[in-house]
């Protein structure tokens, strides 16, 4: 072995490490995180929207960035889930429920200067309901037979059948007003009538807005000059961004188990609200043994919802007994309808012809709540002799194909994000394969009335039917895990519709 | 020499063509329809059909492949389904993050590994050798994304010295951008450096046993000169081979590290495109990765010729 002296390389290593240390030190200096000025906001979101036009694609992240900030609707949905006037200042509904006459705001223009009037409103609605429309909620507009514009301030919708949810639907992100000249480019350069104007979208990173100086609604005066939506997928990265002050707020934080790590941070505040996301384990009601109501009821009674919430979502979340959330009008707590009772569950299973239980497979998407809930359920179902195999199923692509389109599954688990979507159980085809004429009749009845109180009562009956029939196991409503700077005011704590409404957000002195 | 290079180039092009066919076929086999993902769970069959037509998804497979290939050859990578912008622009934007990140990581790993490996080899069994051995064991065992989390906890959350993630963009100045890439590059570089240290050590050790080393020493050359003039240059072929291979792992590792540091790089683009079934973006990005790896191997092969004159004669 040749012995070689190494004075030179050793010195080299020393030089390199010195140089590296010096370089690092220089990099740190003078580059302290920017102080958030009082009129800017940096808001973190988990999912980056795919396109910025909520009228041509479904992902909720689109509305969470643009709805009420860039785009506005004829009406809007407020923080308590109620319909409020917006670009339509008032409306009249004919007694037969077939004619809606809207009076529009005057002096409103889009960010590029194009005027908003009844012609623009007709254009937006015709685009959404037209033959080649790709609006994800095209069904909302299905009952509109024709649209009249007698003058620039008046918009008249003639319906082919009464549609009691129409006003509510017109408040949705998918129903916002877009302009004839700019609609085609809204996907990448959204142009609306809202309090903020689109500035820039650095794809994969952030979307930037600035205040619309000529905003029509003088009753609302947005305090923020500049807003940045930043997209941070990883919960650990989200936590780090919050703690280091890189973002001011994350209205929907990604990981419940990390929420407690913010409680002793003097700079931050945590707010836990309700969303519209109903976590349900849907069953294929056309396949054995789930076609037997007693089996579905037995499975429901074998599951302690509280334990699911504890195990899957760190105890944050509200157990539900039907496909409905406490945010929604006419909510009734039905968790006692089929309460946790393994003994009764076993008896019911035996009665249905499965005294020794059975084996089935759940298709579980990769979102954290799904496999975690499935594992807790697996343990509880084992108690009554039922064996559940968990099959990971990529969401959205494979899940949409297998469950939604092919309906080739036994049980699945997914959070239904659309507000007030109890009517999915009346849709045919839909993945539950649930068929109940009495329920369908209720969904028809709710559209035949425009009186909110009467609607709430019908929704109550509908919830009760589902709680009894359990076409899906009703588990819990996802919490809205808000974490933001203590000095930040005006962010919504609940989420009656997926959104980040910023017109009322401001910094406290 | 020229014949060799042109033969290699032809092989490279044929490989790329086969890869493009494979990519297209695999993409078509993937379950999930981009149109139904875009329109969500409420869309009616007519709306779906309208969107599929808009996206050209209702055309036969062979026609779509032909269109794509022709487009790529003419420099038109097509339009992203989900973003609605040309893919070429997206890829260029993302390369401005991933390429500097990868180069910085390679540079860092060479800066650490080559001196450490040479030192360990020249002082076999000494302190430096033990340090190198411990370092490379840990470096190989610890995955890059875990290293990334540790760095964030230490330098961002606890010390508050570095940004926790995100990328300010090169337009906001060279330093802020470089600073954002520093921790991710370190996280990527350490596992690479661990492997490279081992390779360097054993490659240099091997040359120390060679006849030319003994001859050089016998001629009276100082040990230091022998090491840097004769041993290290002769150890470069295996080092370069590993560097070329590591480049592939670097690209794969970047997907995870870009996620942890929230960097808008090519890896994240590929991941997002896959989950959204943004097939055009997927095809382009995978083809790009494949091309990068193939070209990298080609360059490594060429570098052998530059390093070792003996190889030039053989070929």
PDB file of C-alpha atoms in Angstrom, chain A residues 209-438:
ATOM      1  CA  UNK A 209     -54.720  39.876  -7.702  1.00  0.00           C
ATOM      2  CA  UNK A 210     -54.826  43.619  -7.121  1.00  0.00           C
ATOM      3  CA  UNK A 211     -57.614  45.839  -5.893  1.00  0.00           C
ATOM      4  CA  UNK A 212     -60.162  46.930  -8.514  1.00  0.00           C
ATOM      5  CA  UNK A 213     -60.088  50.711  -8.047  1.00  0.00           C
ATOM      6  CA  UNK A 214     -63.341  51.192  -9.925  1.00  0.00           C
ATOM      7  CA  UNK A 215     -65.350  48.517  -8.094  1.00  0.00           C
ATOM      8  CA  UNK A 216     -69.075  49.214  -8.499  1.00  0.00           C
ATOM      9  CA  UNK A 217     -70.269  48.175  -5.050  1.00  0.00           C
ATOM     10  CA  UNK A 218     -69.628  51.183  -2.824  1.00  0.00           C
ATOM     11  CA  UNK A 219     -71.206  49.360   0.150  1.00  0.00           C
ATOM     12  CA  UNK A 220     -68.162  47.086   0.182  1.00  0.00           C
ATOM     13  CA  UNK A 221     -64.758  48.685   0.347  1.00  0.00           C
ATOM     14  CA  UNK A 222     -62.004  46.092   0.123  1.00  0.00           C
ATOM     15  CA  UNK A 223     -59.045  46.933   2.371  1.00  0.00           C
ATOM     16  CA  UNK A 224     -56.464  44.790   0.614  1.00  0.00           C
ATOM     17  CA  UNK A 225     -54.429  46.235  -2.270  1.00  0.00           C
ATOM     18  CA  UNK A 226     -52.698  43.053  -3.273  1.00  0.00           C
ATOM     19  CA  UNK A 227     -53.604  39.415  -2.757  1.00  0.00           C
ATOM     20  CA  UNK A 228     -51.445  36.391  -3.476  1.00  0.00           C
ATOM     21  CA  UNK A 229     -52.800  32.858  -3.458  1.00  0.00           C
ATOM     22  CA  UNK A 230     -49.924  30.459  -2.921  1.00  0.00           C
ATOM     23  CA  UNK A 231     -50.217  26.752  -3.611  1.00  0.00           C
ATOM     24  CA  UNK A 232     -48.530  24.493  -1.063  1.00  0.00           C
ATOM     25  CA  UNK A 233     -49.487  20.841  -1.310  1.00  0.00           C
ATOM     26  CA  UNK A 234     -47.482  19.336   1.525  1.00  0.00           C
ATOM     27  CA  UNK A 235     -48.938  19.867   5.051  1.00  0.00           C
ATOM     28  CA  UNK A 236     -45.463  20.033   6.578  1.00  0.00           C
ATOM     29  CA  UNK A 237     -44.522  22.726   4.082  1.00  0.00           C
ATOM     30  CA  UNK A 238     -47.792  24.524   4.907  1.00  0.00           C
ATOM     31  CA  UNK A 239     -46.957  24.491   8.614  1.00  0.00           C
ATOM     32  CA  UNK A 240     -43.449  25.754   7.938  1.00  0.00           C
ATOM     33  CA  UNK A 241     -44.769  28.526   5.680  1.00  0.00           C
ATOM     34  CA  UNK A 242     -47.209  29.683   8.378  1.00  0.00           C
ATOM     35  CA  UNK A 243     -44.666  29.615  11.181  1.00  0.00           C
ATOM     36  CA  UNK A 244     -41.999  31.397   9.192  1.00  0.00           C
ATOM     37  CA  UNK A 245     -44.476  34.045   8.054  1.00  0.00           C
ATOM     38  CA  UNK A 246     -44.190  33.145   4.356  1.00  0.00           C
ATOM     39  CA  UNK A 247     -47.999  33.032   4.213  1.00  0.00           C
ATOM     40  CA  UNK A 248     -50.475  34.967   6.366  1.00  0.00           C
ATOM     41  CA  UNK A 249     -53.307  32.461   6.310  1.00  0.00           C
ATOM     42  CA  UNK A 250     -54.235  28.952   5.322  1.00  0.00           C
ATOM     43  CA  UNK A 251     -58.031  28.811   5.466  1.00  0.00           C
ATOM     44  CA  UNK A 252     -58.086  25.059   4.872  1.00  0.00           C
ATOM     45  CA  UNK A 253     -55.063  23.547   6.514  1.00  0.00           C
ATOM     46  CA  UNK A 254     -54.160  20.101   5.182  1.00  0.00           C
ATOM     47  CA  UNK A 255     -53.465  17.987   8.269  1.00  0.00           C
ATOM     48  CA  UNK A 256     -55.621  17.908  11.443  1.00  0.00           C
ATOM     49  CA  UNK A 257     -52.887  16.168  13.415  1.00  0.00           C
ATOM     50  CA  UNK A 258     -50.664  19.236  13.040  1.00  0.00           C
ATOM     51  CA  UNK A 259     -53.299  21.712  14.249  1.00  0.00           C
ATOM     52  CA  UNK A 260     -52.216  21.474  17.883  1.00  0.00           C
ATOM     53  CA  UNK A 261     -48.724  22.610  16.879  1.00  0.00           C
ATOM     54  CA  UNK A 262     -50.109  26.119  16.257  1.00  0.00           C
ATOM     55  CA  UNK A 263     -51.813  26.602  19.601  1.00  0.00           C
ATOM     56  CA  UNK A 264     -48.734  27.883  21.406  1.00  0.00           C
ATOM     57  CA  UNK A 265     -47.729  30.205  18.564  1.00  0.00           C
ATOM     58  CA  UNK A 266     -48.484  33.736  19.774  1.00  0.00           C
ATOM     59  CA  UNK A 267     -48.627  35.056  16.210  1.00  0.00           C
ATOM     60  CA  UNK A 268     -51.215  32.638  14.861  1.00  0.00           C
ATOM     61  CA  UNK A 269     -54.807  31.802  15.605  1.00  0.00           C
ATOM     62  CA  UNK A 270     -56.695  28.598  14.739  1.00  0.00           C
ATOM     63  CA  UNK A 271     -60.370  28.523  13.793  1.00  0.00           C
ATOM     64  CA  UNK A 272     -62.318  25.331  13.360  1.00  0.00           C
ATOM     65  CA  UNK A 273     -65.486  25.659  11.326  1.00  0.00           C
ATOM     66  CA  UNK A 274     -67.746  23.474   9.239  1.00  0.00           C
ATOM     67  CA  UNK A 275     -67.424  22.778   5.550  1.00  0.00           C
ATOM     68  CA  UNK A 276     -69.851  21.232   3.110  1.00  0.00           C
ATOM     69  CA  UNK A 277     -67.649  18.153   2.777  1.00  0.00           C
ATOM     70  CA  UNK A 278     -69.649  15.122   3.860  1.00  0.00           C
ATOM     71  CA  UNK A 279     -67.463  12.056   4.366  1.00  0.00           C
ATOM     72  CA  UNK A 280     -69.653   9.106   3.438  1.00  0.00           C
ATOM     73  CA  UNK A 281     -68.957   5.452   2.699  1.00  0.00           C
ATOM     74  CA  UNK A 282     -71.157   4.878  -0.326  1.00  0.00           C
ATOM     75  CA  UNK A 283     -72.368   1.358  -1.076  1.00  0.00           C
ATOM     76  CA  UNK A 284     -73.403  -0.227  -4.331  1.00  0.00           C
ATOM     77  CA  UNK A 285     -77.097  -0.621  -3.520  1.00  0.00           C
ATOM     78  CA  UNK A 286     -77.553  -2.842  -6.577  1.00  0.00           C
ATOM     79  CA  UNK A 287     -74.985  -5.427  -5.475  1.00  0.00           C
ATOM     80  CA  UNK A 288     -75.385  -8.165  -2.888  1.00  0.00           C
ATOM     81  CA  UNK A 289     -75.322  -8.030   0.113  1.00  0.00           C
ATOM     82  CA  UNK A 290     -75.702  -4.221   0.071  1.00  0.00           C
ATOM     83  CA  UNK A 291     -79.000  -4.474  -1.776  1.00  0.00           C
ATOM     84  CA  UNK A 292     -80.500  -5.615   1.535  1.00  0.00           C
ATOM     85  CA  UNK A 293     -81.426  -2.618   3.682  1.00  0.00           C
ATOM     86  CA  UNK A 294     -80.895  -4.643   6.881  1.00  0.00           C
ATOM     87  CA  UNK A 295     -77.254  -5.249   5.919  1.00  0.00           C
ATOM     88  CA  UNK A 296     -76.664  -1.540   5.324  1.00  0.00           C
ATOM     89  CA  UNK A 297     -78.314  -0.690   8.640  1.00  0.00           C
ATOM     90  CA  UNK A 298     -76.242  -3.313  10.429  1.00  0.00           C
ATOM     91  CA  UNK A 299     -73.029  -1.859   9.020  1.00  0.00           C
ATOM     92  CA  UNK A 300     -74.103   1.620  10.100  1.00  0.00           C
ATOM     93  CA  UNK A 301     -74.816   0.407  13.633  1.00  0.00           C
ATOM     94  CA  UNK A 302     -71.442  -1.312  13.796  1.00  0.00           C
ATOM     95  CA  UNK A 303     -69.687   2.016  13.359  1.00  0.00           C
ATOM     96  CA  UNK A 304     -69.075   4.485  16.132  1.00  0.00           C
ATOM     97  CA  UNK A 305     -68.803   7.766  14.245  1.00  0.00           C
ATOM     98  CA  UNK A 306     -67.030   9.501  17.108  1.00  0.00           C
ATOM     99  CA  UNK A 307     -64.242   6.907  16.949  1.00  0.00           C
ATOM    100  CA  UNK A 308     -63.961   7.415  13.188  1.00  0.00           C
ATOM    101  CA  UNK A 309     -63.575  11.176  13.677  1.00  0.00           C
ATOM    102  CA  UNK A 310     -60.996  10.625  16.423  1.00  0.00           C
ATOM    103  CA  UNK A 311     -59.024   8.074  14.445  1.00  0.00           C
ATOM    104  CA  UNK A 312     -59.206   9.663  11.035  1.00  0.00           C
ATOM    105  CA  UNK A 313     -59.285  13.388  11.713  1.00  0.00           C
ATOM    106  CA  UNK A 314     -57.849  13.957  15.202  1.00  0.00           C
ATOM    107  CA  UNK A 315     -61.290  14.412  16.721  1.00  0.00           C
ATOM    108  CA  UNK A 316     -61.994  17.451  14.535  1.00  0.00           C
ATOM    109  CA  UNK A 317     -65.190  16.983  12.583  1.00  0.00           C
ATOM    110  CA  UNK A 318     -68.907  16.660  13.215  1.00  0.00           C
ATOM    111  CA  UNK A 319     -70.614  13.239  13.089  1.00  0.00           C
ATOM    112  CA  UNK A 320     -73.644  13.152  10.783  1.00  0.00           C
ATOM    113  CA  UNK A 321     -76.580  10.804  10.412  1.00  0.00           C
ATOM    114  CA  UNK A 322     -77.580  11.741   6.883  1.00  0.00           C
ATOM    115  CA  UNK A 323     -76.225  13.420   3.745  1.00  0.00           C
ATOM    116  CA  UNK A 324     -76.524  16.935   5.129  1.00  0.00           C
ATOM    117  CA  UNK A 325     -74.412  19.408   7.100  1.00  0.00           C
ATOM    118  CA  UNK A 326     -75.174  21.713  10.030  1.00  0.00           C
ATOM    119  CA  UNK A 327     -74.489  24.658   7.654  1.00  0.00           C
ATOM    120  CA  UNK A 328     -77.501  23.843   5.510  1.00  0.00           C
ATOM    121  CA  UNK A 329     -81.092  25.060   5.938  1.00  0.00           C
ATOM    122  CA  UNK A 330     -83.352  22.495   7.597  1.00  0.00           C
ATOM    123  CA  UNK A 331     -80.548  20.402   9.107  1.00  0.00           C
ATOM    124  CA  UNK A 332     -81.622  17.788  11.641  1.00  0.00           C
ATOM    125  CA  UNK A 333     -79.236  15.733  13.742  1.00  0.00           C
ATOM    126  CA  UNK A 334     -79.971  12.117  12.816  1.00  0.00           C
ATOM    127  CA  UNK A 335     -76.959  10.428  14.389  1.00  0.00           C
ATOM    128  CA  UNK A 336     -79.343   8.703  16.846  1.00  0.00           C
ATOM    129  CA  UNK A 337     -81.353   7.046  14.095  1.00  0.00           C
ATOM    130  CA  UNK A 338     -78.960   4.098  13.797  1.00  0.00           C
ATOM    131  CA  UNK A 339     -76.617   4.608  16.754  1.00  0.00           C
ATOM    132  CA  UNK A 340     -73.557   2.511  17.524  1.00  0.00           C
ATOM    133  CA  UNK A 341     -74.833  -0.869  18.750  1.00  0.00           C
ATOM    134  CA  UNK A 342     -72.747  -3.886  17.672  1.00  0.00           C
ATOM    135  CA  UNK A 343     -75.105  -6.408  19.318  1.00  0.00           C
ATOM    136  CA  UNK A 344     -78.119  -5.128  17.419  1.00  0.00           C
ATOM    137  CA  UNK A 345     -75.989  -4.980  14.275  1.00  0.00           C
ATOM    138  CA  UNK A 346     -75.094  -8.670  14.637  1.00  0.00           C
ATOM    139  CA  UNK A 347     -78.747  -9.587  15.149  1.00  0.00           C
ATOM    140  CA  UNK A 348     -79.758  -7.640  12.052  1.00  0.00           C
ATOM    141  CA  UNK A 349     -77.048  -9.333   9.999  1.00  0.00           C
ATOM    142  CA  UNK A 350     -78.263 -12.756  11.153  1.00  0.00           C
ATOM    143  CA  UNK A 351     -81.803 -11.789  10.241  1.00  0.00           C
ATOM    144  CA  UNK A 352     -80.614 -10.822   6.767  1.00  0.00           C
ATOM    145  CA  UNK A 353     -79.018 -14.237   6.353  1.00  0.00           C
ATOM    146  CA  UNK A 354     -75.411 -13.449   7.280  1.00  0.00           C
ATOM    147  CA  UNK A 355     -75.013 -14.879  10.796  1.00  0.00           C
ATOM    148  CA  UNK A 356     -71.292 -15.375  10.126  1.00  0.00           C
ATOM    149  CA  UNK A 357     -70.780 -12.050   8.416  1.00  0.00           C
ATOM    150  CA  UNK A 358     -69.305 -11.644   4.926  1.00  0.00           C
ATOM    151  CA  UNK A 359     -66.272 -10.290   3.120  1.00  0.00           C
ATOM    152  CA  UNK A 360     -66.160  -7.287   0.815  1.00  0.00           C
ATOM    153  CA  UNK A 361     -63.778  -4.657  -0.614  1.00  0.00           C
ATOM    154  CA  UNK A 362     -63.793  -0.902  -0.119  1.00  0.00           C
ATOM    155  CA  UNK A 363     -62.210   1.263  -2.817  1.00  0.00           C
ATOM    156  CA  UNK A 364     -60.421   3.937  -0.867  1.00  0.00           C
ATOM    157  CA  UNK A 365     -58.991   7.076  -2.533  1.00  0.00           C
ATOM    158  CA  UNK A 366     -55.585   8.336  -1.390  1.00  0.00           C
ATOM    159  CA  UNK A 367     -56.779  11.517   0.387  1.00  0.00           C
ATOM    160  CA  UNK A 368     -55.693  11.143   4.028  1.00  0.00           C
ATOM    161  CA  UNK A 369     -59.219  10.973   5.481  1.00  0.00           C
ATOM    162  CA  UNK A 370     -60.221   7.987   3.338  1.00  0.00           C
ATOM    163  CA  UNK A 371     -57.668   5.279   4.233  1.00  0.00           C
ATOM    164  CA  UNK A 372     -57.667   6.407   7.855  1.00  0.00           C
ATOM    165  CA  UNK A 373     -61.469   6.217   8.139  1.00  0.00           C
ATOM    166  CA  UNK A 374     -61.437   2.913   6.290  1.00  0.00           C
ATOM    167  CA  UNK A 375     -58.951   1.413   8.734  1.00  0.00           C
ATOM    168  CA  UNK A 376     -61.026   2.445  11.743  1.00  0.00           C
ATOM    169  CA  UNK A 377     -64.159   1.071  10.073  1.00  0.00           C
ATOM    170  CA  UNK A 378     -62.337  -2.158   9.232  1.00  0.00           C
ATOM    171  CA  UNK A 379     -61.637  -2.769  12.926  1.00  0.00           C
ATOM    172  CA  UNK A 380     -65.212  -1.984  13.955  1.00  0.00           C
ATOM    173  CA  UNK A 381     -66.764  -4.140  11.233  1.00  0.00           C
ATOM    174  CA  UNK A 382     -64.560  -7.042  12.319  1.00  0.00           C
ATOM    175  CA  UNK A 383     -66.362  -6.860  15.677  1.00  0.00           C
ATOM    176  CA  UNK A 384     -69.573  -7.997  13.985  1.00  0.00           C
ATOM    177  CA  UNK A 385     -67.818 -10.603  11.871  1.00  0.00           C
ATOM    178  CA  UNK A 386     -67.637  -8.606   8.651  1.00  0.00           C
ATOM    179  CA  UNK A 387     -64.290  -8.579   6.846  1.00  0.00           C
ATOM    180  CA  UNK A 388     -63.486  -5.453   4.866  1.00  0.00           C
ATOM    181  CA  UNK A 389     -60.548  -5.407   2.452  1.00  0.00           C
ATOM    182  CA  UNK A 390     -59.142  -1.981   1.642  1.00  0.00           C
ATOM    183  CA  UNK A 391     -58.185  -1.373  -1.980  1.00  0.00           C
ATOM    184  CA  UNK A 392     -56.349   1.912  -2.583  1.00  0.00           C
ATOM    185  CA  UNK A 393     -57.900   3.635  -5.599  1.00  0.00           C
ATOM    186  CA  UNK A 394     -56.245   6.676  -7.145  1.00  0.00           C
ATOM    187  CA  UNK A 395     -58.422   9.793  -7.012  1.00  0.00           C
ATOM    188  CA  UNK A 396     -59.703  11.383  -9.146  1.00  0.00           C
ATOM    189  CA  UNK A 397     -58.722   9.422 -12.243  1.00  0.00           C
ATOM    190  CA  UNK A 398     -59.231   5.775 -11.313  1.00  0.00           C
ATOM    191  CA  UNK A 399     -61.954   6.458  -8.761  1.00  0.00           C
ATOM    192  CA  UNK A 400     -64.033   8.433 -11.250  1.00  0.00           C
ATOM    193  CA  UNK A 401     -63.614   5.636 -13.785  1.00  0.00           C
ATOM    194  CA  UNK A 402     -64.347   2.687 -11.465  1.00  0.00           C
ATOM    195  CA  UNK A 403     -66.931   4.126  -9.105  1.00  0.00           C
ATOM    196  CA  UNK A 404     -68.595   7.062 -10.856  1.00  0.00           C
ATOM    197  CA  UNK A 405     -68.628   5.807 -14.423  1.00  0.00           C
ATOM    198  CA  UNK A 406     -68.531   2.003 -14.285  1.00  0.00           C
ATOM    199  CA  UNK A 407     -70.159   1.652 -10.830  1.00  0.00           C
ATOM    200  CA  UNK A 408     -67.934  -1.378 -10.426  1.00  0.00           C
ATOM    201  CA  UNK A 409     -67.419  -1.421  -6.652  1.00  0.00           C
ATOM    202  CA  UNK A 410     -68.904  -2.671  -3.386  1.00  0.00           C
ATOM    203  CA  UNK A 411     -68.145   0.159  -0.992  1.00  0.00           C
ATOM    204  CA  UNK A 412     -66.125   3.338  -1.353  1.00  0.00           C
ATOM    205  CA  UNK A 413     -65.410   6.366   0.777  1.00  0.00           C
ATOM    206  CA  UNK A 414     -65.272   9.945  -0.367  1.00  0.00           C
ATOM    207  CA  UNK A 415     -66.004  13.460   0.877  1.00  0.00           C
ATOM    208  CA  UNK A 416     -68.838  14.983  -1.154  1.00  0.00           C
ATOM    209  CA  UNK A 417     -67.900  18.640  -1.594  1.00  0.00           C
ATOM    210  CA  UNK A 418     -70.913  20.115  -3.336  1.00  0.00           C
ATOM    211  CA  UNK A 419     -73.177  22.115  -1.037  1.00  0.00           C
ATOM    212  CA  UNK A 420     -76.784  20.910  -0.712  1.00  0.00           C
ATOM    213  CA  UNK A 421     -76.220  17.910  -2.941  1.00  0.00           C
ATOM    214  CA  UNK A 422     -78.670  15.595  -1.179  1.00  0.00           C
ATOM    215  CA  UNK A 423     -80.388  15.268  -4.567  1.00  0.00           C
ATOM    216  CA  UNK A 424     -77.582  13.000  -5.809  1.00  0.00           C
ATOM    217  CA  UNK A 425     -79.594  10.104  -4.320  1.00  0.00           C
ATOM    218  CA  UNK A 426     -82.372  10.903  -6.772  1.00  0.00           C
ATOM    219  CA  UNK A 427     -80.067  10.979  -9.778  1.00  0.00           C
ATOM    220  CA  UNK A 428     -80.185   8.079 -12.142  1.00  0.00           C
ATOM    221  CA  UNK A 429     -77.618   6.862 -12.879  1.00  0.00           C
ATOM    222  CA  UNK A 430     -75.474   7.709  -9.892  1.00  0.00           C
ATOM    223  CA  UNK A 431     -72.853   5.608  -8.216  1.00  0.00           C
ATOM    224  CA  UNK A 432     -74.963   4.513  -5.218  1.00  0.00           C
ATOM    225  CA  UNK A 433     -77.465   2.765  -7.521  1.00  0.00           C
ATOM    226  CA  UNK A 434     -80.038   3.833  -4.918  1.00  0.00           C
ATOM    227  CA  UNK A 435     -83.644   3.864  -6.100  1.00  0.00           C
ATOM    228  CA  UNK A 436     -86.437   5.190  -3.909  1.00  0.00           C
ATOM    229  CA  UNK A 437     -89.509   6.762  -5.563  1.00  0.00           C
ATOM    230  CA  UNK A 438     -90.583   8.411  -2.291  1.00  0.00           C
TER     231      UNK A 438
END
